[in-house]
CSV table of C-alpha atoms and ligand atoms in Angstrom, one decimal:
chain,number,residue,atom,x,y,z
P,1,MET,CA,-3.9,-2.1,-18.2
P,2,GLN,CA,-4.5,-3.2,-14.7
P,3,LYS,CA,-2.0,-1.8,-12.2
P,4,GLU,CA,0.1,-4.3,-10.3
P,5,ILE,CA,-0.9,-4.2,-6.5
P,6,LYS,CA,2.0,-4.4,-4.1
P,7,ILE,CA,0.1,-4.6,-0.8
P,8,ASN,CA,-3.6,-5.6,-0.7
P,9,VAL,CA,-5.2,-5.2,2.7
P,10,LYS,CA,-8.6,-6.9,3.2
P,11,ASP,CA,-10.8,-6.6,6.3
P,12,CYS,CA,-8.0,-6.0,8.7
P,13,VAL,CA,-9.0,-6.0,12.4
P,14,LYS,CA,-6.9,-5.1,15.4
P,15,ILE,CA,-8.2,-5.2,18.9
P,16,PHE,CA,-6.0,-4.2,21.9
P,17,LYS,CA,-6.9,-6.2,25.0
P,18,ASN,CA,-5.9,-4.6,28.3
P,19,ASN,CA,-7.3,-6.3,31.4
P,20,ASP,CA,-11.1,-6.0,30.8
P,21,VAL,CA,-10.9,-3.3,28.3
P,22,ASN,CA,-11.0,-4.0,24.5
P,23,THR,CA,-10.1,-1.2,22.1
P,24,VAL,CA,-10.9,-1.9,18.5
P,25,ALA,CA,-8.1,0.1,16.8
P,26,ILE,CA,-8.6,-1.2,13.3
P,27,ARG,CA,-12.0,-2.4,12.0
P,28,LYS,CA,-12.5,-4.1,8.6
P,29,LEU,CA,-9.9,-1.9,7.0
P,30,LYS,CA,-9.5,-2.3,3.2
P,31,CYS,CA,-6.9,-0.6,1.0
P,32,LYS,CA,-4.3,-1.2,-1.7
P,33,PHE,CA,-0.8,0.2,-2.2
P,34,TYR,CA,1.0,0.2,-5.6
P,35,PRO,CA,4.7,0.2,-6.7
P,36,GLY,CA,6.1,3.7,-7.6
P,37,GLU,CA,3.4,5.5,-5.7
P,38,ILE,CA,3.3,7.8,-2.7
P,39,SER,CA,0.1,7.1,-0.6
P,40,ILE,CA,-0.8,9.3,2.2
P,41,ILE,CA,-3.1,8.4,5.2
P,42,MET,CA,-4.8,11.2,7.0
P,43,GLY,CA,-7.3,11.1,9.9
P,44,PRO,CA,-7.9,12.4,13.4
P,45,SER,CA,-5.6,11.3,16.2
P,46,GLY,CA,-6.6,8.0,17.7
P,47,SER,CA,-8.1,6.8,14.4
P,48,GLY,CA,-5.6,3.9,14.1
P,49,LYS,CA,-3.0,5.3,11.8
P,50,THR,CA,0.1,4.2,13.8
P,51,THR,CA,-1.5,0.9,14.6
P,52,PHE,CA,-2.1,0.3,10.9
P,53,LEU,CA,1.5,1.3,9.9
P,54,ASN,CA,2.9,-1.0,12.6
P,55,ILE,CA,0.9,-3.9,11.2
P,56,LEU,CA,2.0,-3.1,7.6
P,57,GLY,CA,5.6,-3.0,8.8
P,58,GLY,CA,5.3,-6.4,10.6
P,59,LEU,CA,5.9,-4.7,14.0
P,60,ASP,CA,2.5,-5.7,15.2
P,61,LEU,CA,0.0,-8.5,14.3
P,62,CYS,CA,-3.6,-8.0,13.3
P,63,ASP,CA,-6.4,-10.2,14.8
P,64,SER,CA,-8.1,-11.1,11.5
P,65,GLY,CA,-8.0,-10.1,7.8
P,66,LEU,CA,-5.5,-10.6,5.1
P,67,ILE,CA,-2.5,-8.5,4.1
P,68,ASN,CA,-1.2,-9.7,0.7
P,69,TYR,CA,2.4,-8.5,0.0
P,70,ARG,CA,3.5,-9.7,-3.5
P,71,ASN,CA,0.9,-12.4,-3.3
P,72,GLN,CA,2.0,-13.7,0.1
P,73,ASP,CA,-0.3,-13.2,3.2
P,74,ILE,CA,1.9,-11.7,5.8
P,75,THR,CA,-0.6,-12.4,8.5
P,76,LYS,CA,0.2,-16.1,8.1
P,77,PHE,CA,4.0,-15.5,8.5
P,78,SER,CA,6.0,-17.2,11.2
P,79,GLU,CA,8.1,-15.0,13.5
P,80,GLU,CA,11.1,-15.9,11.3
P,81,GLU,CA,9.3,-15.0,8.0
P,82,LEU,CA,8.2,-11.7,9.5
P,83,GLU,CA,11.7,-10.9,10.5
P,84,LYS,CA,12.8,-11.5,6.9
P,85,TYR,CA,9.8,-9.4,5.6
P,86,ARG,CA,10.9,-6.5,7.8
P,87,PHE,CA,14.2,-6.3,5.8
P,88,ASN,CA,12.1,-5.0,2.9
P,89,ILE,CA,10.8,-2.1,5.0
P,90,GLY,CA,12.2,1.3,5.8
P,91,PHE,CA,10.7,3.2,8.8
P,92,LEU,CA,10.7,7.0,9.3
P,93,PHE,CA,9.1,8.2,12.5
P,94,GLN,CA,8.1,11.5,14.0
P,95,PHE,CA,10.9,11.6,16.6
P,96,PHE,CA,13.9,11.0,14.3
P,97,ASN,CA,14.9,7.7,16.1
P,98,LEU,CA,18.6,8.0,15.8
P,99,ILE,CA,21.1,6.4,18.2
P,100,GLU,CA,22.6,9.2,20.3
P,101,GLU,CA,25.9,7.5,20.9
P,102,LEU,CA,26.6,7.1,17.1
P,103,THR,CA,27.6,9.8,14.6
P,104,ALA,CA,25.3,10.7,11.7
P,105,ALA,CA,27.5,8.5,9.3
P,106,GLU,CA,27.5,5.6,11.8
P,107,ASN,CA,23.7,5.8,12.2
P,108,ILE,CA,23.3,5.5,8.4
P,109,ALA,CA,25.9,2.6,8.2
P,110,LEU,CA,24.2,0.6,10.9
P,111,PRO,CA,21.3,-1.0,8.9
P,112,MET,CA,23.8,-1.9,6.2
P,113,ILE,CA,26.2,-3.5,8.7
P,114,MET,CA,23.2,-5.5,10.0
P,115,MET,CA,22.6,-6.7,6.4
P,116,LYS,CA,26.3,-7.7,6.3
P,117,LYS,CA,27.0,-5.5,3.3
P,118,PRO,CA,30.7,-5.1,2.4
P,119,ARG,CA,32.7,-2.3,4.1
P,120,LYS,CA,33.6,-0.6,0.9
P,121,TYR,CA,30.0,-0.5,-0.3
P,122,ILE,CA,28.8,0.8,3.1
P,123,LYS,CA,31.3,3.6,3.0
P,124,SER,CA,30.4,4.8,-0.5
P,125,ARG,CA,26.6,4.4,0.2
P,126,VAL,CA,26.9,6.5,3.4
P,127,ASN,CA,28.6,9.3,1.5
P,128,GLU,CA,26.2,9.1,-1.4
P,129,LEU,CA,23.2,9.4,1.0
P,130,LEU,CA,24.8,12.2,3.1
P,131,ASP,CA,25.4,14.0,-0.2
P,132,GLN,CA,21.8,13.5,-1.3
P,133,VAL,CA,20.5,15.1,1.8
P,134,GLY,CA,23.1,17.9,1.8
P,135,LEU,CA,24.8,16.9,5.0
P,136,ILE,CA,28.2,15.6,4.0
P,137,GLU,CA,29.9,18.1,6.4
P,138,ARG,CA,27.8,16.8,9.3
P,139,ALA,CA,29.0,13.2,8.9
P,140,LYS,CA,30.8,13.1,12.3
P,141,HIS,CA,28.1,15.0,14.3
P,142,LYS,CA,26.1,13.2,16.9
P,143,PRO,CA,22.3,13.6,16.7
P,144,SER,CA,22.3,16.1,19.6
P,145,GLN,CA,24.6,18.4,17.6
P,146,LEU,CA,22.1,18.5,14.7
P,147,SER,CA,18.9,20.5,14.3
P,148,GLY,CA,15.6,18.7,14.2
P,149,GLY,CA,15.4,19.1,10.4
P,150,GLU,CA,18.9,17.7,10.0
P,151,GLN,CA,18.2,14.8,12.3
P,152,GLN,CA,15.2,13.9,10.2
P,153,ARG,CA,17.2,14.0,7.0
P,154,ILE,CA,19.7,11.6,8.6
P,155,ALA,CA,16.8,9.4,9.8
P,156,TYR,CA,15.6,9.4,6.2
P,157,CYS,CA,19.0,8.1,5.0
P,158,VAL,CA,18.8,5.4,7.7
P,159,ALA,CA,15.4,4.4,6.4
P,160,ILE,CA,16.4,4.1,2.8
P,161,ALA,CA,19.9,2.8,3.2
P,162,ASN,CA,19.0,-0.7,2.3
P,163,ASN,CA,16.8,0.3,-0.6
P,164,PRO,CA,13.5,-0.8,1.0
P,165,ASP,CA,10.6,-2.0,-1.1
P,166,ILE,CA,8.2,-0.2,1.2
P,167,LEU,CA,8.9,3.0,3.1
P,168,LEU,CA,6.6,3.7,6.0
P,169,CYS,CA,6.5,7.2,7.5
P,170,ASP,CA,4.6,8.0,10.6
P,171,GLU,CA,4.0,11.8,10.8
P,172,PRO,CA,7.6,12.4,9.6
P,173,THR,CA,7.3,16.2,9.7
P,174,GLY,CA,5.2,16.5,12.8
P,175,GLU,CA,8.1,18.1,14.7
P,176,LEU,CA,9.5,20.1,11.8
P,177,ASP,CA,9.4,23.8,10.7
P,178,THR,CA,8.1,24.6,7.2
P,179,GLN,CA,11.5,24.6,5.4
P,180,SER,CA,12.5,21.2,7.0
P,181,THR,CA,9.1,19.8,6.0
P,182,LEU,CA,9.7,20.9,2.4
P,183,ASN,CA,13.1,19.2,2.5
P,184,ILE,CA,11.6,15.9,3.6
P,185,LEU,CA,8.8,16.3,1.0
P,186,ASN,CA,11.3,16.8,-1.8
P,187,LEU,CA,13.4,13.8,-0.6
P,188,LEU,CA,10.4,11.5,-0.6
P,189,HIS,CA,9.4,12.8,-4.0
P,190,SER,CA,12.8,12.2,-5.5
P,191,GLN,CA,13.0,8.7,-3.9
P,192,ILE,CA,10.3,7.6,-6.3
P,193,LYS,CA,12.3,8.7,-9.3
P,194,GLU,CA,15.4,7.0,-8.1
P,195,ASN,CA,13.7,3.8,-6.9
P,196,PRO,CA,10.6,3.5,-9.3
P,197,ASN,CA,9.3,0.4,-7.6
P,198,ILE,CA,9.2,1.6,-4.1
P,199,SER,CA,5.9,2.2,-2.3
P,200,ILE,CA,5.9,5.1,0.1
P,201,ILE,CA,3.2,5.3,2.7
P,202,VAL,CA,3.0,8.5,4.8
P,203,VAL,CA,0.8,9.1,7.7
P,204,THR,CA,0.4,12.8,8.1
P,205,HIS,CA,-1.8,15.7,9.3
P,206,ASP,CA,0.0,18.1,6.9
P,207,PRO,CA,-2.1,18.8,3.8
P,208,ILE,CA,1.1,19.8,2.0
P,209,PHE,CA,1.7,16.1,1.3
P,210,LYS,CA,-1.2,16.2,-1.1
P,211,GLN,CA,1.3,17.9,-3.5
P,212,ILE,CA,3.3,14.7,-3.9
P,213,ALA,CA,0.5,12.1,-3.2
P,214,ASP,CA,-0.6,9.6,-5.8
P,215,ARG,CA,-3.3,8.2,-3.5
P,216,LEU,CA,-4.9,9.4,-0.4
P,217,TYR,CA,-6.8,7.4,2.3
P,218,TYR,CA,-8.9,9.1,5.0
P,219,ILE,CA,-9.1,6.9,8.1
P,220,LYS,CA,-11.6,7.3,10.9
P,221,ASP,CA,-12.4,5.0,13.8
P,222,GLY,CA,-10.1,2.4,12.4
P,223,THR,CA,-11.5,2.2,8.9
P,224,ILE,CA,-11.0,3.9,5.6
P,225,ILE,CA,-13.9,6.3,5.0
P,226,HIS,CA,-12.7,8.1,1.9
P,227,GLU,CA,-10.2,7.5,-0.9
P,228,MET,CA,-8.8,9.8,-3.6
P,229,ASN,CA,-6.7,9.0,-6.6
P,230,LYS,CA,-4.2,11.3,-8.2
P,231,ASP,CA,-6.7,13.1,-10.4
P,232,GLU,CA,-9.1,13.7,-7.5
P,233,ILE,CA,-6.2,15.0,-5.3
P,234,THR,CA,-5.1,17.4,-8.1
P,235,GLN,CA,-8.7,18.6,-8.5
P,236,ASP,CA,-9.0,19.0,-4.7
P,237,LEU,CA,-5.8,21.2,-4.7
P,238,LYS,CA,-7.1,23.2,-7.6
P,239,ASP,CA,-10.4,23.8,-5.8
P,240,ARG,CA,-8.4,25.1,-2.8
P,241,ASN,CA,-6.3,27.2,-5.2
P,242,LEU,CA,-3.1,25.4,-4.1
P,243,ASP,CA,-2.0,23.8,-7.4
P,244,HIS,CA,1.5,25.3,-7.4
P,245,LYS,CA,4.2,23.0,-8.8
P,246,SER,CA,7.3,24.3,-7.0
P,247,PHE,CA,7.8,23.5,-3.3
P,248,GLY,CA,10.5,26.1,-3.0
P,249,ASP,CA,8.3,29.0,-4.1
P,250,GLN,CA,8.1,31.6,-1.2
P,251,ASP,CA,4.5,32.5,-1.9
P,252,PHE,CA,3.6,28.9,-2.0
P,253,SER,CA,5.3,28.2,1.4
P,254,LYS,CA,3.4,31.1,2.9
P,255,LYS,CA,0.1,29.8,1.6
P,256,MET,CA,0.9,26.4,2.9
P,257,GLU,CA,1.8,27.8,6.3
P,258,THR,CA,-1.6,29.5,6.6
P,259,LEU,CA,-3.4,26.4,5.4
P,260,ILE,CA,-1.5,24.2,7.9
P,261,ASP,CA,-2.5,26.6,10.6
P,262,LYS,CA,-6.1,26.8,9.5
P,263,GLU,CA,-6.5,23.0,9.2
P,264,SER,CA,-4.9,22.3,12.6
P,265,ILE,CA,-7.0,25.0,14.3
P,266,VAL,CA,-10.2,23.4,12.8
P,267,GLU,CA,-9.0,20.0,14.0
P,268,ASP,CA,-8.3,21.4,17.5
P,269,LEU,CA,-11.7,23.0,17.6
P,270,LEU,CA,-13.4,19.7,16.5
P,271,GLU,CA,-11.5,17.8,19.2
P,272,LEU,CA,-12.5,20.4,21.8
P,273,GLN,CA,-16.1,20.2,20.7
P,274,ASN,CA,-16.1,16.4,21.1
P,275,LEU,CA,-14.6,16.8,24.5
P,276,LEU,CA,-17.3,19.2,25.6
P,277,LYS,CA,-20.0,16.9,24.2
P,278,GLU,CA,-18.6,14.0,26.3
P,279,LYS,CA,-18.5,16.2,29.4
P,280,LEU,CA,-22.0,17.3,28.8
P,281,LYS,CA,-23.2,13.8,28.3
P,282,ASN,CA,-21.5,12.7,31.6
P,283,LEU,CA,-23.1,15.7,33.4
P,284,THR,CA,-26.6,14.9,32.2
P,285,SER,CA,-26.5,11.2,32.6
K,1,ADP,N1,-0.8,-0.6,22.9
K,1,ADP,C1,-2.1,-0.2,23.0
K,1,ADP,N2,-2.9,-0.7,23.9
K,1,ADP,C2,-4.2,-0.3,24.0
K,1,ADP,N3,-4.8,0.6,23.1
K,1,ADP,C3,-4.0,1.1,22.2
K,1,ADP,C4,-2.6,0.7,22.0
K,1,ADP,N4,-2.1,1.4,21.0
K,1,ADP,C5,-3.1,2.2,20.5
K,1,ADP,N5,-4.2,2.0,21.2
K,1,ADP,C6,-5.5,2.6,20.9
K,1,ADP,O1,-5.9,2.3,19.6
K,1,ADP,C7,-6.5,3.4,19.0
K,1,ADP,C8,-5.6,3.9,17.8
K,1,ADP,O2,-4.4,4.4,18.2
K,1,ADP,P1,-3.3,4.9,17.2
K,1,ADP,O3,-3.1,3.8,16.1
K,1,ADP,O4,-2.1,5.3,18.0
K,1,ADP,O5,-4.0,6.2,16.5
K,1,ADP,P2,-3.3,7.4,15.7
K,1,ADP,O6,-1.9,7.0,15.2
K,1,ADP,O7,-4.3,7.5,14.5
K,1,ADP,O8,-3.3,8.6,16.5
K,1,ADP,C9,-6.6,4.5,20.0
K,1,ADP,O9,-7.8,4.4,20.6
K,1,ADP,C10,-5.5,4.1,21.0
K,1,ADP,O10,-5.8,4.6,22.3
K,2,MG,MG1,-0.1,8.0,15.6
């Protein structure tokens, strides 16, 4: 049976125009996202990941191409339609994005107040979410009184408070330690069970996300250069000898830590190499 497609992106192009400089951030990008799936997007910095998520979330517009969401092309939406579309989306960013003046509970209530949900419902939903992320006793804390890991769990509650149809996460664990990363990983994984039609899209550098990914897109220079389905991801993890099932396993966490280190070192070295190449080119020209 053919799988239902939730978002179908065709030949998406985004060019930033600043004075005389044009930066092609997204070029002819094609990909598909499905209900009940976690898709991860990986790629070097500057490859267009954030730009693409912003376009998917209706926060930015592309210059050409189609983005079909439930058979409607969002690139043709009016400002008003886009605003409505954004109600379907939850956002989770790298830097927690909580409002400092509000308590954890008030931060979580805010998106529901904006949707004019009844008071009683909001109260019980806030408690339910705080309980889910294990932070009931932190309800009255301000963000600055919480650790980074706790802030991100509250930000997760904010993102899913209105039961979004699409959850967009931009490097959600970029600032977190290993244990807090595993907490977010488990929350995203359990969200699919609870909300089987949601599509979760995670931009990340962290290979640990392959553990929960149903689909993986590699993006480079604004376009998808490689795609893996669940079977291919599982095989890839087996080949790397990382096919553990439990995220809480100490051994597994250790292995992951070394892998994260190794991959980020390789990435740093590659970036350094490119920088040196550029410098050499400038010197010789
Ligand atoms: N507002 C902007 N104006 C001009 N160029 C931008 C803007 N935002 C991003 N870019 C450029 O677009 C490219 C992709 O950026 P981005 O989507 O942030 O990459 P990533 O998230 O993968 O690191 C980069 O070359 C970046 O410099
Ligand atoms: Mg980015």
